[in-house]
XYZ file of C-alpha atoms in Angstrom:
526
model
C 17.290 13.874 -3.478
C 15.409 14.619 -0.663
C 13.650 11.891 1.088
C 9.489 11.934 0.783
C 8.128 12.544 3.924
C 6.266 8.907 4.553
C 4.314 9.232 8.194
C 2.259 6.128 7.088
C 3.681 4.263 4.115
C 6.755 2.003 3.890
C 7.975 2.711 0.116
C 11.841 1.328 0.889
C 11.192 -2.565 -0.080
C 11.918 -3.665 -4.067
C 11.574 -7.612 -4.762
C 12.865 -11.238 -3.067
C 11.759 -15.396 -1.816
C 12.522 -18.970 -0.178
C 10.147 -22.283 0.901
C 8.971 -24.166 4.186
C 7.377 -27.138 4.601
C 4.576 -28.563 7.563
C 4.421 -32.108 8.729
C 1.207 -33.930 8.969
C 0.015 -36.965 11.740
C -0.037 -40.369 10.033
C -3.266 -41.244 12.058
C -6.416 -39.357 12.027
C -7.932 -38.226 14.941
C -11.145 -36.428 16.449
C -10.898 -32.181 16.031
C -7.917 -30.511 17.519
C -8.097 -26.934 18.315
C -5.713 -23.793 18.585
C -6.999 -21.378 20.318
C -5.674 -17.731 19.907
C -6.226 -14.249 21.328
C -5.862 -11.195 19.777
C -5.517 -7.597 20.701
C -7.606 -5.108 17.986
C -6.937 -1.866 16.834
C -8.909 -0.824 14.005
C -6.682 -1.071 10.732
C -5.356 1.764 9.326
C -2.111 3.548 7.946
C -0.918 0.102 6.365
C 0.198 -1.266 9.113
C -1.430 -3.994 11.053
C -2.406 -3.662 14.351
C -3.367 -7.094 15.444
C -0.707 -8.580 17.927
C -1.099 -12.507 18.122
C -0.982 -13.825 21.811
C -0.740 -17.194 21.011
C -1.300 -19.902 23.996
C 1.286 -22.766 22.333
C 4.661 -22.406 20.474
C 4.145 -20.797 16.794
C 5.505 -22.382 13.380
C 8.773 -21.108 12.076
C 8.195 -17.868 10.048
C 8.008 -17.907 6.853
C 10.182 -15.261 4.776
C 7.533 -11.944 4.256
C 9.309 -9.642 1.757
C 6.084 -7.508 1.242
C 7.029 -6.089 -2.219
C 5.474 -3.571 -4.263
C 3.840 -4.126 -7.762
C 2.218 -1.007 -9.520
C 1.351 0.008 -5.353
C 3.098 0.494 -2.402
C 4.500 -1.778 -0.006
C 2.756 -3.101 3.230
C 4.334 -4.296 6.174
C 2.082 -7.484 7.123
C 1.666 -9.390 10.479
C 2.987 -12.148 10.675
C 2.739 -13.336 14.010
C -1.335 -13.062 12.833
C -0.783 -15.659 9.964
C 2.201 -17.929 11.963
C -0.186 -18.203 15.070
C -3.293 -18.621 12.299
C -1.361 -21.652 10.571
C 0.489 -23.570 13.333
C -3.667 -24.863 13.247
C -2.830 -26.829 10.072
C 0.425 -29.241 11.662
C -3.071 -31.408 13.355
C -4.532 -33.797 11.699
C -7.554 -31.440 12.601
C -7.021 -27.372 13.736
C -8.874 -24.415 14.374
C -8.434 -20.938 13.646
C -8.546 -18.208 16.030
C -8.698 -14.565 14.325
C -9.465 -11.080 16.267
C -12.731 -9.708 16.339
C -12.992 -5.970 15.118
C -13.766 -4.619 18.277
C -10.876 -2.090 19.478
C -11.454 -1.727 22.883
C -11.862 -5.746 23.124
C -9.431 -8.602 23.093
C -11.646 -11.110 21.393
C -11.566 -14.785 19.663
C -13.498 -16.548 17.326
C -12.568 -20.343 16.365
C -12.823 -21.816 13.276
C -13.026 -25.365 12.829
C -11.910 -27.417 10.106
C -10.564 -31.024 9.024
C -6.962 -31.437 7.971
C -6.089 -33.208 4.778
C -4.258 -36.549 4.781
C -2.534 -35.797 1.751
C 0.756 -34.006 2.662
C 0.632 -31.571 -0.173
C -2.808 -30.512 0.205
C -2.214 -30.060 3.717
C 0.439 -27.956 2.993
C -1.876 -25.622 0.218
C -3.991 -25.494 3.219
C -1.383 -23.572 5.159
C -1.069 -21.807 1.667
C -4.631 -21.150 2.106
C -4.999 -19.986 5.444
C -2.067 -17.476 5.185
C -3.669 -15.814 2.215
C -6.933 -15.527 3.978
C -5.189 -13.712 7.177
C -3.660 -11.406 4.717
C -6.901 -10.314 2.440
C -8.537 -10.620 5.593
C -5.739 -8.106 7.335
C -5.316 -5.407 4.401
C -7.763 -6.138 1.438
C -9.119 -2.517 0.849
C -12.377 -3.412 0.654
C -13.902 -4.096 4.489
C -16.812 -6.059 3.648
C -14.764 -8.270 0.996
C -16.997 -7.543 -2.134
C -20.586 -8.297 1.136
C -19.575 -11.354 2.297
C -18.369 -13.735 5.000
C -14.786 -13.403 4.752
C -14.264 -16.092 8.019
C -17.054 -18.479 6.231
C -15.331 -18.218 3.036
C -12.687 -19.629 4.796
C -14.130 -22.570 5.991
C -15.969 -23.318 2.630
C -12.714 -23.602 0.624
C -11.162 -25.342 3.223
C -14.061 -28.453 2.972
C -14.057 -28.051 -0.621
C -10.264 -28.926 -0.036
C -10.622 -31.636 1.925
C -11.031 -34.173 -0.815
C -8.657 -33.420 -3.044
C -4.948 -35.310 -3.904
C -2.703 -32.477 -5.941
C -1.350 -29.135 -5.127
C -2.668 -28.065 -8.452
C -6.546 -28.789 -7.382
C -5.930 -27.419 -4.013
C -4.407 -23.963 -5.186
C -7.671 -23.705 -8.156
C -9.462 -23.398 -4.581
C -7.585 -20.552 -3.192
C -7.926 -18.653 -6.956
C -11.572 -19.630 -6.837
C -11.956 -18.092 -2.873
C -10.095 -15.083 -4.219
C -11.968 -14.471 -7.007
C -15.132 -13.869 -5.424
C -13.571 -10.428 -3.756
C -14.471 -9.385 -7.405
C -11.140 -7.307 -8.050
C -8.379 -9.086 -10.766
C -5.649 -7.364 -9.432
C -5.708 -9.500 -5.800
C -4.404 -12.741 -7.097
C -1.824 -15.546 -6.384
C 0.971 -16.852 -7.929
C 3.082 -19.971 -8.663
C 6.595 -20.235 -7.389
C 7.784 -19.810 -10.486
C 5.480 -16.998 -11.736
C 6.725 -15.149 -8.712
C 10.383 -15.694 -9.972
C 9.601 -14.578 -13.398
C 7.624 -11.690 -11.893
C 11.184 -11.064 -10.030
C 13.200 -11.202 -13.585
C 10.681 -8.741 -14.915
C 11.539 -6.201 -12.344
C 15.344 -6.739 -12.336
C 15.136 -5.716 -15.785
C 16.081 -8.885 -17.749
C 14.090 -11.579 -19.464
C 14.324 -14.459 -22.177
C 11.161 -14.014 -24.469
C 9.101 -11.888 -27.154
C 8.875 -8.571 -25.689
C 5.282 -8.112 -24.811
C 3.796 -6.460 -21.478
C 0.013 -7.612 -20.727
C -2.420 -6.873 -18.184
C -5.820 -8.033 -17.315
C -8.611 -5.723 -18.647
C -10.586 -4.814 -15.304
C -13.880 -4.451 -17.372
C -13.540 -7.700 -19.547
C -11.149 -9.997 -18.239
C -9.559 -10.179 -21.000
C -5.468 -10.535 -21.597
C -4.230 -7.228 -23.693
C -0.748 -6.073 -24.872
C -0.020 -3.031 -22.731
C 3.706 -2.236 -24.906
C 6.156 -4.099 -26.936
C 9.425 -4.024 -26.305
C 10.930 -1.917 -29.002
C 12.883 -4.063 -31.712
C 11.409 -6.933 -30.013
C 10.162 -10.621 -31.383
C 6.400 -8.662 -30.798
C 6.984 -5.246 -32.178
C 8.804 -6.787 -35.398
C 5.720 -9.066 -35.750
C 2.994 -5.566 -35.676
C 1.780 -7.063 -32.563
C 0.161 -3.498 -30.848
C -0.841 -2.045 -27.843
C -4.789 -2.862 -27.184
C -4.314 -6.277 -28.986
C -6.097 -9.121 -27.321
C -3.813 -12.207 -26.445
C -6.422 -14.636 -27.268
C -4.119 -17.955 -27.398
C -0.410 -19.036 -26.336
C 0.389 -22.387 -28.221
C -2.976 -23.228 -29.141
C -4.030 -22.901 -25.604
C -6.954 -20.463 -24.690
C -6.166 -17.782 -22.003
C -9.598 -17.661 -20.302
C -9.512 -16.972 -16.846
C -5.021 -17.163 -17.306
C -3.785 -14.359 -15.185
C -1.382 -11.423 -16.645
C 1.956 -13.617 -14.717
C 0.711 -16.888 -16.105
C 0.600 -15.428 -19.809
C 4.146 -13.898 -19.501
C 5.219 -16.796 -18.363
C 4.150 -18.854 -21.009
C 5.542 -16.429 -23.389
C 9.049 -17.276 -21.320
C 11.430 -19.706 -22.703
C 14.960 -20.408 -23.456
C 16.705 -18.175 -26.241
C 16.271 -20.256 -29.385
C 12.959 -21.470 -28.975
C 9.632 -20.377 -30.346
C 6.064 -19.356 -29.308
C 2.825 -19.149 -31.027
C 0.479 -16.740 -30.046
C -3.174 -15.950 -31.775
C -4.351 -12.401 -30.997
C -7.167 -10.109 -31.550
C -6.876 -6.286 -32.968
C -8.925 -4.083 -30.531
C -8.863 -1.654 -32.876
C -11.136 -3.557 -35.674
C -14.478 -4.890 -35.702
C -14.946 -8.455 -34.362
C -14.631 -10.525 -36.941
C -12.191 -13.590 -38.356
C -10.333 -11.444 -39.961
C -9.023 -9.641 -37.204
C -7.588 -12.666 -35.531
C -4.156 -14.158 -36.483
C -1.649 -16.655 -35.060
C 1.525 -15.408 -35.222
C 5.494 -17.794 -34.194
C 7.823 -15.475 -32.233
C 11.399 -16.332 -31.729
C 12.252 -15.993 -28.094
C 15.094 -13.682 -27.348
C 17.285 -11.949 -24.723
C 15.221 -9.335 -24.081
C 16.675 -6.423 -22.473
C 14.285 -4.198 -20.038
C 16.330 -0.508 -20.314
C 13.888 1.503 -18.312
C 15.498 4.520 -19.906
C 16.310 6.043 -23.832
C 17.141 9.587 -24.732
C 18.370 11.663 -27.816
C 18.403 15.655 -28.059
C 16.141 16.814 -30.558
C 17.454 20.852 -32.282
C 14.534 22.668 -32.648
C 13.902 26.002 -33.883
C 12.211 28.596 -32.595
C 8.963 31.210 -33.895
C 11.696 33.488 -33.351
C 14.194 31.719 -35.175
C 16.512 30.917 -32.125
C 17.564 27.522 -32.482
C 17.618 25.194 -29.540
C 18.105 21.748 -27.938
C 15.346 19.452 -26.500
C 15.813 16.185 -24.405
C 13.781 13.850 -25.370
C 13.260 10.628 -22.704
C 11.445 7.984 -22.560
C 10.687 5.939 -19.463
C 9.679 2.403 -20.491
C 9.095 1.118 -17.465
C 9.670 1.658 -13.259
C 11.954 -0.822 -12.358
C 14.513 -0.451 -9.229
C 16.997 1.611 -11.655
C 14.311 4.179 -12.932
C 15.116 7.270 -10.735
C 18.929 6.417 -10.563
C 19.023 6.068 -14.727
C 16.712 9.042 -14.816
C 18.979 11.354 -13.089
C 22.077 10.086 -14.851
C 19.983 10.643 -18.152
C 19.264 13.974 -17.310
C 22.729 15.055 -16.062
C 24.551 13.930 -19.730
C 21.567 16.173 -21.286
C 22.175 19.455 -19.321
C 25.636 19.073 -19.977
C 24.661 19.020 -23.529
C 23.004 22.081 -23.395
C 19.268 21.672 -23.645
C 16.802 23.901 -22.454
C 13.447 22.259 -22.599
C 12.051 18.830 -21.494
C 9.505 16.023 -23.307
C 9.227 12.992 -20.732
C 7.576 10.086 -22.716
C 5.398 7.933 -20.917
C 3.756 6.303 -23.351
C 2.906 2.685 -22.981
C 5.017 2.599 -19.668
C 2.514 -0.113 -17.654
C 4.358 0.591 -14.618
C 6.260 -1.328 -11.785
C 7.827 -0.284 -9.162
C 5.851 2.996 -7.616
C 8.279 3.975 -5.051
C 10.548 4.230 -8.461
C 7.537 6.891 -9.808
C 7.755 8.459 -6.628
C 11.100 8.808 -6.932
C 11.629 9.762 -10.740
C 8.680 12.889 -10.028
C 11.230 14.049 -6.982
C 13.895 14.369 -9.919
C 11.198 17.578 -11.468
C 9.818 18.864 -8.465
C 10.648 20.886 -5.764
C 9.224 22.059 -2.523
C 6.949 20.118 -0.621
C 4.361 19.090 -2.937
C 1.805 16.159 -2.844
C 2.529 13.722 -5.115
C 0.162 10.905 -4.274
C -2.988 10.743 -2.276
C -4.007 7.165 -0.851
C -6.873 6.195 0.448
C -7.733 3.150 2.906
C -9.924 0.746 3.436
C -11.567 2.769 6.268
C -11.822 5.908 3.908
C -9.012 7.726 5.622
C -7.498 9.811 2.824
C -3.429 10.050 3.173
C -0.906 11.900 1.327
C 2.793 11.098 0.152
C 4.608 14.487 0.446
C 8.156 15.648 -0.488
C 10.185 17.328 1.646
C 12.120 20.441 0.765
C 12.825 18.795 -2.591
C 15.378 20.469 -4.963
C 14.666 19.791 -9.022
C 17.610 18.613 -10.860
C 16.392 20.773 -13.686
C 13.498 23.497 -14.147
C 13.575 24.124 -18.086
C 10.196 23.810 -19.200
C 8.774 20.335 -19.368
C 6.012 18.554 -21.619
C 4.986 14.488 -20.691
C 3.675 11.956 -23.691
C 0.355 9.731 -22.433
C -1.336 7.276 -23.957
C -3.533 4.289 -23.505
C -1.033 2.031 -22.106
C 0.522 4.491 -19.723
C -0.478 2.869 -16.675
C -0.581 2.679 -12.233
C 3.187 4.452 -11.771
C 2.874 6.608 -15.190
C -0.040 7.717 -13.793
C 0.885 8.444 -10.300
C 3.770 10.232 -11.988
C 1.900 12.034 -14.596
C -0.607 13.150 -12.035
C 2.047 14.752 -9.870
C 4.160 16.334 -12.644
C 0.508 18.016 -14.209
C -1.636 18.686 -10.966
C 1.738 20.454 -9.223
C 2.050 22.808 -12.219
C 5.276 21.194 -13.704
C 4.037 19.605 -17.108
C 0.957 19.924 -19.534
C 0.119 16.276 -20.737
C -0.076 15.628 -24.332
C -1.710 12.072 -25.889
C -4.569 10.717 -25.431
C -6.523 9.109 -21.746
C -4.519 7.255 -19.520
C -4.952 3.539 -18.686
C -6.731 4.138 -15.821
C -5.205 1.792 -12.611
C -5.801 3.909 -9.136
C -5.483 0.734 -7.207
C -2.342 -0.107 -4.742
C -1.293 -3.385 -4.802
C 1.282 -5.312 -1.984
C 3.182 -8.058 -3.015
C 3.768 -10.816 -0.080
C 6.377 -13.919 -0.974
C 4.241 -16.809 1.620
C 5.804 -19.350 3.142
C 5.810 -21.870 -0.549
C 7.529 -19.472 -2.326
C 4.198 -18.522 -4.068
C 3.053 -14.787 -3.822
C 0.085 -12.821 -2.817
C -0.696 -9.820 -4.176
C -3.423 -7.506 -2.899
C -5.031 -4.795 -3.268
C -4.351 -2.390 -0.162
C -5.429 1.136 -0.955
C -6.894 3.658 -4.428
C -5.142 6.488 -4.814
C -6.564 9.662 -6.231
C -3.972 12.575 -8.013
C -2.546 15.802 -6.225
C -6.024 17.839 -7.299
C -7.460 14.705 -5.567
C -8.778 13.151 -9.190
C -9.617 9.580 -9.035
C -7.666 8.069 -11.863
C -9.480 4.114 -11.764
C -11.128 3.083 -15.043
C -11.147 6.803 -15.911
C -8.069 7.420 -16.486
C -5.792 10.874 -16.961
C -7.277 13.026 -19.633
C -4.179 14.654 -21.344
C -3.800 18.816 -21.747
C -3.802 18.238 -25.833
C -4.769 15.518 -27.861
C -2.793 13.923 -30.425
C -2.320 10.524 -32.542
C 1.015 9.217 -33.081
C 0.363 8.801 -36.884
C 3.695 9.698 -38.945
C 3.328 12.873 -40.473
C 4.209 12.880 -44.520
C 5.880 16.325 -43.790
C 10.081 16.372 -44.284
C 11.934 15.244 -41.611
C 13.654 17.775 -39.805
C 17.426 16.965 -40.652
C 19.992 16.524 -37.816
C 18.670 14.454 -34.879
C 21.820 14.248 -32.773
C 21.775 10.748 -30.870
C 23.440 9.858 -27.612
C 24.194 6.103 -27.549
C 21.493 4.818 -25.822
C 19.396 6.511 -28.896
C 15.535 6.267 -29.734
C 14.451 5.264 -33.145
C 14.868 7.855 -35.997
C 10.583 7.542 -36.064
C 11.117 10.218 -33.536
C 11.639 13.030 -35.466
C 8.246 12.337 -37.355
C 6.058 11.466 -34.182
C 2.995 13.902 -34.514
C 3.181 13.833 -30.615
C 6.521 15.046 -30.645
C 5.808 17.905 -32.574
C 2.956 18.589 -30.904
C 5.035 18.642 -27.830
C 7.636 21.293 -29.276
C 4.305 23.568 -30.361
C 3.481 23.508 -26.105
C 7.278 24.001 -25.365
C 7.039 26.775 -27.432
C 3.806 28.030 -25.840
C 6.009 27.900 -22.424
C 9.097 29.972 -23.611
C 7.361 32.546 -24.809
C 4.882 32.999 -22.023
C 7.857 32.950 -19.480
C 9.616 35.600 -21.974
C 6.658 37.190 -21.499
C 6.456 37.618 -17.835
């Protein structure tokens, strides 16, 4: 394929980690400073422009693999956040950060009291190298109207006192939390890694995707895995994950959920939830032992469904269905479509139905596979307002039979970037029913502990510049995916990576033959 033409946005990076440690003075002292300079440019295109001059020798970097997690990938500075921490090896530091001034080099220092306690002091560094960050890229300037550089030194006294790692990291989550936005958040080491084994496409567990509901905080399914510990046990999309082994999940983020739900082939999990779909009463909760499993993350299944015709001609459809944007997508995708053209079909149903997304360099990539031309697929916007598209260039379809995409609820962040750029560039109708509704970029930063940082860098709005967050895509043509009672259309020819034989009853399905239809004959027509 052709490459996108990217004048402002690095999409190349997928997912890595590693670990670093700080030393701390066994006798305390009176305030040390660092002092800093730093040359401003005002922030845009997702790059920083703050250079660190820094006046004494800066810590060892830590490893930076900005990744990219339902967004796009942002190169951060790290000479900003070295120069920022080597404050923290004193017994007492200071922090030195640029003014926003472009046409001035400016400093302002920020005092604060190291901790005595070696593995607070090093949460500290934790701490201070996820407030350069948010401070650097979060896409919100005045950080939800407040003191971003006091924030700082609040959490860092509230610090102070404390003996674990655990206490001190509840302090970063509680100085994150007030930017007011769930999807800028921090996690473990070892969330990280699992976060890492989701995207590789291979996990031990029950086969449930969940997300944090912007509106309610709440923990929902967003798919099961099909044939899954979850999908055997009716466990549906929109159900609330109320408890994990008798714990409750209030205030547990979407990472820390899955990775309770994680566990060695063999053993079990017990998990209460909540039907969305019913009133809220007792009856509608109900605990629930899954057996974890090797759980195999396919982004990609496909069958060829014969259909025939109003005029009696009958013909072959592909039928995929995208479960999820890992680093394979686009490459499975392509190979997908190739073994179907040499089959012989002549018309297209892409099903992204609760896909919650991943990877959205992969979406990017799977809507160059149906497009050609130069078309938009993506606008972003920054934090300054500066509206910037992702463009093709002189892209070359792999097919252009006619083409119909599945939505639903829990078709989410890259199923909607994708959906939006298949529909708004005249390629697809949509057929379902509304769209998640995630128009928020996130970056994903490994620090220097092995933890990670994601935030959110940009919104992005559709092609026909619609702005997809908690609103969602409305679809072309409703539709349920109730089984029909009607008689099964008889020979569904299966490839080997095959979809269930439900297929050939899925109202949506037919639905999406009735549009196909629609398409042939208006293009007969013309």
């Amino acid at each position: 394929m052709d490459a996108l033409r990217r004048p402002i946005l690095d999409l190349n990076n997928p997912c890595p980690i590693s670990s670093i440690c700080t030393q701390i003075p066994q006798t305390p002292t009176s305030i040390v400073s660092y002092k800093h300079q730093f040359s401003c440019f005002s922030f845009s295109r997702y790059r920083s422009k703050c250079k660190g001059l820094p006046l004494a020798q800066a810590l060892p970097k830590a490893k930076a693999n900005p990744q990219v997690e339902n967004g796009v990938s942002v190169e951060s500075n790290r000479k900003l956040v070295d120069s920022i921490a080597k404050g923290l090896i004193g017994l007492a530091a200071a922090v030195a950060v640029c003014l926003d001034s472009p046409a001035m080099a400016e400093s302002l220092t920020i005092a604060f009291p190291a901790s005595r306690t070696h593995e607070v002091n090093a949460v500290q560094r934790t701490l201070v190298e996820t407030w350069g960050l948010i401070r650097e890229t979060f896409v919100d300037p005045t950080f939800n109207h407040q003191d971003w550089d006091s924030k700082l030194q609040q959490t860092m006294v509230e610090m102070l006192p404390l003996r674990t790692a655990d206490a001190a990291y509840s302090k970063i989550r509680g100085m994150i939390s007030t930017l007011g936005d769930p999807f800028t958040r921090i996690i473990s080491p070892k969330e990280y890694q699992s976060f890492r084994i989701g995207s590789d496409g291979n996990v031990q567990g029950v086969g449930i995707f969940v997300n944090t509901e912007p509106k309610t905080g709440h923990l929902v399914v967003l798919s099961c895995v099909e044939g899954s510990p979850a999908a055997r046990a009716g466990i549906h999309v929109g159900d609330e994950l109320v408890e994990i082994n008798g714990e409750r999940l209030n205030g547990i983020s979407g990472e820390a959920a899955a990775q309770k739900l994680r566990g060695h082939v063999g053993t079990s999990v017990s998990v209460k939830v909540h039907n969305g779909k019913k009133l809220a009463i007792d009856s509608s909760f109900r605990e629930v032992r899954l057996p974890r499993e090797f759980i195999k993350l396919s982004p990609i299944s496909s069958a060829i469904i014969p259909h025939r015709t109003p005029d009696g001609h009958v013909s072959k459809t592909g039928y995929v269905k995208l479960l999820a944007f890992s680093q394979t997508a686009a490459a499975d995708m392509k190979h997908a479509i190739h073994e179907l053209e040499n089959q012989g079909v002549e018309s297209y149903i892409l099903d992204l139905r609760n896909n919650p997304g991943g990877l959205v360099k992969a979406g990017l990539d799977v809507a160059q596979i149906w497009l050609d031309g130069d078309e938009t697929l993506v606008n972003t916007i920054d934090r300054d307002g500066n509206m910037l598209p992702i463009n093709m260039i002189n892209g070359h379809a792999l097919t252009r039979d006619p083409l119909v995409v599945l939505v639903n609820e829990g078709s989410a962040s890259a199923s909607e970037i994708l959906a939006g750029a298949l529909h708004d560039n005249g390629r697809a109708k949509l057929i379902g029913n509304r769209t998640f509704g995630k128009g928020k970029i996130q970056s994903v930063t490994e620090l220097h502990d092995g933890s990670a940082l994601f935030i959110t860098v940009a919104k992005y709005l559709s092609p026909a510049l619609h702005d997809i967050d908690q609103v969602g895509i409305t679809p072309d043509v409703q539709c349920t995916t109730d089984m029909l009672n009607s008689p099964k259309e008889p020979g569904l020819l299966r490839k080997k990576s095959a979809v269930s034989s439900t297929l050939e009853g899925d109202s949506c399905i037919l639905v999406a033959e009735h549009e196909l239809d629609n398409q042939e004959s208006k293009g007969s027509a013309s």
